[in-house]
mmCIF file of C-alpha atoms and ligand atoms in Angstrom:
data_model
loop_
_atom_site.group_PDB
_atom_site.id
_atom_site.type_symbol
_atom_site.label_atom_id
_atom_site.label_comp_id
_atom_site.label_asym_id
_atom_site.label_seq_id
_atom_site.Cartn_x
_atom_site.Cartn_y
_atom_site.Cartn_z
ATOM 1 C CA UNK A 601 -8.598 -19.652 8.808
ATOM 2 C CA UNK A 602 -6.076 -17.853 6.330
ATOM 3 C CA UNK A 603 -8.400 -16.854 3.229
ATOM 4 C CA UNK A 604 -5.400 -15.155 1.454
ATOM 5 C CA UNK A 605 -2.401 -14.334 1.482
ATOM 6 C CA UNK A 606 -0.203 -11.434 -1.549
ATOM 7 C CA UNK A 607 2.799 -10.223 -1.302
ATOM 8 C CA UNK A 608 4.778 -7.790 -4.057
ATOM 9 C CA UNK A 609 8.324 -6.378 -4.394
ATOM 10 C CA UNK A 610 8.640 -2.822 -5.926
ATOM 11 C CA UNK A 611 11.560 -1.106 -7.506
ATOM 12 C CA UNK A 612 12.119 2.482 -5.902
ATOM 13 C CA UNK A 613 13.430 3.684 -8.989
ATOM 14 C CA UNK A 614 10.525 2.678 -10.581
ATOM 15 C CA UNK A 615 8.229 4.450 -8.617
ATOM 16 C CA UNK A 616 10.939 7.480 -8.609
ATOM 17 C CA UNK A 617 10.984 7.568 -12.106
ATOM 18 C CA UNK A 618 6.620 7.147 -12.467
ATOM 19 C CA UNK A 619 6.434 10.288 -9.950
ATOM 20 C CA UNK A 620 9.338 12.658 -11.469
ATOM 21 C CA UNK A 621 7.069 12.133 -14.838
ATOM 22 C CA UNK A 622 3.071 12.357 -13.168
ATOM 23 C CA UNK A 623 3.846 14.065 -10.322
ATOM 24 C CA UNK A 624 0.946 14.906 -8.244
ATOM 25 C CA UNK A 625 -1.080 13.353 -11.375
ATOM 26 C CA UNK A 626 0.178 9.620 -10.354
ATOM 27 C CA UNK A 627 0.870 10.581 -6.269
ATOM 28 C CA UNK A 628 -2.824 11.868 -6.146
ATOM 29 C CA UNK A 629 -4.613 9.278 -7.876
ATOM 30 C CA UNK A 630 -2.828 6.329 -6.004
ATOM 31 C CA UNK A 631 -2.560 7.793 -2.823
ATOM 32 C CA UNK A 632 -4.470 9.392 0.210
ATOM 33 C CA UNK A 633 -4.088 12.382 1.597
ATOM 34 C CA UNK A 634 -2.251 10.595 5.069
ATOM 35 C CA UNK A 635 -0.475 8.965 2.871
ATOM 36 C CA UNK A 636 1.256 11.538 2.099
ATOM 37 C CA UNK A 637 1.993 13.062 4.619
ATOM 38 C CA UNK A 638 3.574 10.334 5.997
ATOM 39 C CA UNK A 639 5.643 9.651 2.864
ATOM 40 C CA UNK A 640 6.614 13.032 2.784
ATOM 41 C CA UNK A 641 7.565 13.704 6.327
ATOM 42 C CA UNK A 642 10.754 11.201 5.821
ATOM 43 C CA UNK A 643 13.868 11.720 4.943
ATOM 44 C CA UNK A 644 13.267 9.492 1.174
ATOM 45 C CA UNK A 645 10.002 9.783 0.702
ATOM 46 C CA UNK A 646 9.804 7.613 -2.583
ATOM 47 C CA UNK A 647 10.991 4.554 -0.535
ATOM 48 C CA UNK A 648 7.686 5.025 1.542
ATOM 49 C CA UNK A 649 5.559 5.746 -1.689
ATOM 50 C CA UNK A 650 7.350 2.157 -3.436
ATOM 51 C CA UNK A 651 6.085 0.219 -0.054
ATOM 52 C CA UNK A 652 2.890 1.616 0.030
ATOM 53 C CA UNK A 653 2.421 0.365 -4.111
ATOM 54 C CA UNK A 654 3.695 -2.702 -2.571
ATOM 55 C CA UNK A 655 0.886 -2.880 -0.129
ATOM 56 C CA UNK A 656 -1.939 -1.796 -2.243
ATOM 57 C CA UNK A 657 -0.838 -4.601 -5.137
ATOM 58 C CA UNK A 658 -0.082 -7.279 -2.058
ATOM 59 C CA UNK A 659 -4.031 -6.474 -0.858
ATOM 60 C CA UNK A 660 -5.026 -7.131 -4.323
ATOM 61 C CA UNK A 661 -3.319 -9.949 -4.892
ATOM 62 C CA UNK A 662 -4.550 -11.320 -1.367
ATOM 63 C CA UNK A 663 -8.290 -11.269 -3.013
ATOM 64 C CA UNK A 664 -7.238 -12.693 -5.972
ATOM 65 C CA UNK A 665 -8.218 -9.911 -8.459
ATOM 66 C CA UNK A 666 -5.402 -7.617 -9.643
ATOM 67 C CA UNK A 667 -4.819 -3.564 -11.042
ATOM 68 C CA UNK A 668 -7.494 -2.507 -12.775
ATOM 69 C CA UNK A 669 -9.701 -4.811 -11.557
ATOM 70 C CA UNK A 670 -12.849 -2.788 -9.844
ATOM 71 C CA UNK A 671 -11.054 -1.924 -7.075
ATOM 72 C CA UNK A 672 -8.993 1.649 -6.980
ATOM 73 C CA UNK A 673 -5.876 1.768 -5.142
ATOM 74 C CA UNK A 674 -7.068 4.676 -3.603
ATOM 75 C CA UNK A 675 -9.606 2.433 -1.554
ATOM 76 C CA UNK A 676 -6.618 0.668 0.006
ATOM 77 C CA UNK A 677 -5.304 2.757 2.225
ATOM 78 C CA UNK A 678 -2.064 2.132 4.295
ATOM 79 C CA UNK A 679 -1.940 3.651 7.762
ATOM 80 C CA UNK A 680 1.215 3.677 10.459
ATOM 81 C CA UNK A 681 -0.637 3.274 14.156
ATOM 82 C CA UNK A 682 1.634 5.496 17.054
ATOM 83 C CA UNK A 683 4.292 2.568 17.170
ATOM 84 C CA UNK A 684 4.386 2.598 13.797
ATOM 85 C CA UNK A 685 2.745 -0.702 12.874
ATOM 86 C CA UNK A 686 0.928 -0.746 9.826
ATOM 87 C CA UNK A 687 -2.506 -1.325 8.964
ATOM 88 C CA UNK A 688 -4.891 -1.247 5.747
ATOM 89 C CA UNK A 689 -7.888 0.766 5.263
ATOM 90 C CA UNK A 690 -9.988 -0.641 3.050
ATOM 91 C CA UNK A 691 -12.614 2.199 1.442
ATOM 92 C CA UNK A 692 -15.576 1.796 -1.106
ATOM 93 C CA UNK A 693 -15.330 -1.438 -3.405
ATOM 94 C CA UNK A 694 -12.218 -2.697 -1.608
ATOM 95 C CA UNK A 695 -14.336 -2.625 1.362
ATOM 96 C CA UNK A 696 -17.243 -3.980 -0.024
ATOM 97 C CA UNK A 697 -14.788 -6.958 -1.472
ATOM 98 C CA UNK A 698 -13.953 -8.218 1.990
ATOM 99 C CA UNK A 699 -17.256 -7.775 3.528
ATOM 100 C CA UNK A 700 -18.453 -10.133 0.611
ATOM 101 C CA UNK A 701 -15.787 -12.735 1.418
ATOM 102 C CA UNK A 702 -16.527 -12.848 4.958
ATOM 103 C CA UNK A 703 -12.802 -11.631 5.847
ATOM 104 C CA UNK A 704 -13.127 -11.158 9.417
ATOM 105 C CA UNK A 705 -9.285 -9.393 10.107
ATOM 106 C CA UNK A 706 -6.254 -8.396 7.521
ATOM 107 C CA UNK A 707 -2.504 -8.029 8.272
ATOM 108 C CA UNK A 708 0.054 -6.258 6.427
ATOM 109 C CA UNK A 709 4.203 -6.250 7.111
ATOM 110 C CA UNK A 710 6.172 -3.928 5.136
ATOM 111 C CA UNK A 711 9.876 -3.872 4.594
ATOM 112 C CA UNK A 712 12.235 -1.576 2.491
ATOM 113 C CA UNK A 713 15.764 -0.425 1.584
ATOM 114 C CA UNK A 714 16.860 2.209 -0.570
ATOM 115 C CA UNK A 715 16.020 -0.205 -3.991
ATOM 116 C CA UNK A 716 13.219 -2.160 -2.897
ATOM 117 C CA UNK A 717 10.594 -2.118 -0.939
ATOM 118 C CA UNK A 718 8.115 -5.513 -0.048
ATOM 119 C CA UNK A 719 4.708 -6.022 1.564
ATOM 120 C CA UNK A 720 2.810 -8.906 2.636
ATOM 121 C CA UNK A 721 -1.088 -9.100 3.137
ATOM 122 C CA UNK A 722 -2.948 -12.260 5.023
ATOM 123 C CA UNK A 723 -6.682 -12.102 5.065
ATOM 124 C CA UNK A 724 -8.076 -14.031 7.681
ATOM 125 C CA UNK A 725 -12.108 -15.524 7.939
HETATM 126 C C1 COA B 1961 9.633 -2.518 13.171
HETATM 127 C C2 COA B 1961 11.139 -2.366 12.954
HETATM 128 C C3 COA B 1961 11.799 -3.685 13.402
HETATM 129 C C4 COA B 1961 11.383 -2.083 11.459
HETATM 130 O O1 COA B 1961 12.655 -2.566 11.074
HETATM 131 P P1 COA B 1961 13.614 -1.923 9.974
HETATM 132 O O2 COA B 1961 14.537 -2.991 9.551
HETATM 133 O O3 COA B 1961 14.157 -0.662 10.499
HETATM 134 O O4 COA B 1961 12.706 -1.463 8.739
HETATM 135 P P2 COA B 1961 11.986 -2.286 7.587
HETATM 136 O O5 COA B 1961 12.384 -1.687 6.285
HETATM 137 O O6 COA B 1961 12.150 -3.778 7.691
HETATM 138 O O7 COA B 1961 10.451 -1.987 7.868
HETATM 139 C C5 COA B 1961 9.950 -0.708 7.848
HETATM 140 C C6 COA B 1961 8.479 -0.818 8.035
HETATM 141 O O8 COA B 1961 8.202 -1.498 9.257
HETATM 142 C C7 COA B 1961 6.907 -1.123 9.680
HETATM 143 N N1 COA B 1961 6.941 -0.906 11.109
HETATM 144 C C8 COA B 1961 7.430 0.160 11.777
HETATM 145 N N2 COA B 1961 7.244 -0.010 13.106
HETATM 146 C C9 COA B 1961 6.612 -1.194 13.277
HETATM 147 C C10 COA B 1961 6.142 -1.922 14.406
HETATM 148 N N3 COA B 1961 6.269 -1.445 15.637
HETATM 149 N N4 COA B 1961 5.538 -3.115 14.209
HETATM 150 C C11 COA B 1961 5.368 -3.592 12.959
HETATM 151 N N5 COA B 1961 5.802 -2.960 11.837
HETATM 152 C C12 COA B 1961 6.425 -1.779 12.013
HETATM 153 C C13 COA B 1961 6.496 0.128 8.896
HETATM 154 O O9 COA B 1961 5.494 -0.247 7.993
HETATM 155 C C14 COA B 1961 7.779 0.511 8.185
HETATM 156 O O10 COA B 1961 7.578 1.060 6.908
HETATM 157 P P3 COA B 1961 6.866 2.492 6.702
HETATM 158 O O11 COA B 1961 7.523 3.455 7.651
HETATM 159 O O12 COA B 1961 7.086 2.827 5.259
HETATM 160 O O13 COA B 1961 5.422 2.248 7.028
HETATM 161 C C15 COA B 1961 11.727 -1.203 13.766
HETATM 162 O O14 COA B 1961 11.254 0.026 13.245
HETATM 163 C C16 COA B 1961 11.365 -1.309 15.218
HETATM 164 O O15 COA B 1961 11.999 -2.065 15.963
HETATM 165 N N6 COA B 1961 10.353 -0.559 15.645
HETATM 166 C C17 COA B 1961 9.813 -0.656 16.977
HETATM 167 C C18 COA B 1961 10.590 0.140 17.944
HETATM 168 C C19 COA B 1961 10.526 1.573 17.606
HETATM 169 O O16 COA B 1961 9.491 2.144 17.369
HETATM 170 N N7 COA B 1961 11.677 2.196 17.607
HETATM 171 C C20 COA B 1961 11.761 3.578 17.284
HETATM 172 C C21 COA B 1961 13.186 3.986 17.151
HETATM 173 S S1 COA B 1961 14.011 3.839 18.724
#
C-alpha cells in the first residue's frame, strides 16, 4: 500500500543564487560526493543541483517531517542507475526513518527545465 507520497518544485535561480553566495559551504553540506559529480558533469549543472533539492524536500515531505527536522539532507541521497533512472539512498536517520515505518520500497521521478525543476517521492509498505 502507498504510505506516502511528497512532491516539491524548486526555482533554479534560487538554488543559483544560494550556491554563487555558499559555494562549496551550501553544495557540500547538502550534497554527496556522486552527487556531484553528476551535477557537475552536465552542461547546467545548477538545474541538476535544483532537482536534487527537489528530491531531498519531496523524501521529506513523503515521511511527513520537513527541513530541519532530524533528518540531514545529506542522508538522502539521489542516484542516476546506467539508464539514467533515479533512485534514493537513504543514509543514517533517513534510513533509520523508513526502517521504523515499515517502508518496504521508495520511488522518485524527477523533471526539470532551465527555471524549475520537480520531484515526486511514493513510499510504499
Ligand atoms: C527519461 C526521459 C523521458 C527524460 O525526459 P526529459 O523530458 O528529457 O527530461 P525531464 O526533465 O523530464 O527529466 C529528467 C530526469 O529524468 C530522469 N531520467 C532520466 N532517464 C530516466 C529513465 N530511463 N527512467 C526514468 N527517469 C529517467 C532523471 O532523473 C533526469 O534528471 P537528472 O538527470 O537530473 O537525474 C528521457 O531522458 C528518456 O527517454 N530516457 C531514456 C532513453 C535514453 O536514455 N535516451 C538517451 C538519449 S538517446
Amino acid at each position: 500500500m502507498i504510505y506516502g507520497v511528497g512532491t516539491d518544485l524548486v526555482d533554479v535561480i534560487r538554488i543559483r543564487k544560494i550556491i554563487e553566495k555558499w559555494g562549496d559551504r551550501f553544495i557540500g553540506r547538502v550534497y554527496s560526493h556522486d552527487e556531484i559529480d553528476y551535477c557537475q558533469k552536465k552542461a547546467f549543472p545548477t538545474i541538476h543541483f535544483a532537482a536534487r533539492f527537489a528530491a531531498k524536500e519531496s523524501f521529506l515531505k513523503s515521511l511527513g517531517i520537513g527541513l530541519g527536522m532530524r533528518v540531514g539532507l545529506k542522508d538522502i541521497e539521489l542516484i542516476n542507475n546506467e539508464q539514467g533512472s533515479p533512485f534514493l539512498k537513504l543514509h543514517n536517520r533517513a534510513e533509520e526513518m523508513l526502517r521504523e515505518a515499515g517502508v518496504t520500497a521508495v520511488h522518485v521521478s524527477l523533471t526539470h527545465t532551465r527555471n524549475y525543476a520537480s520531484a515526486v517521492v511514493i513510499l510504499e509498505k
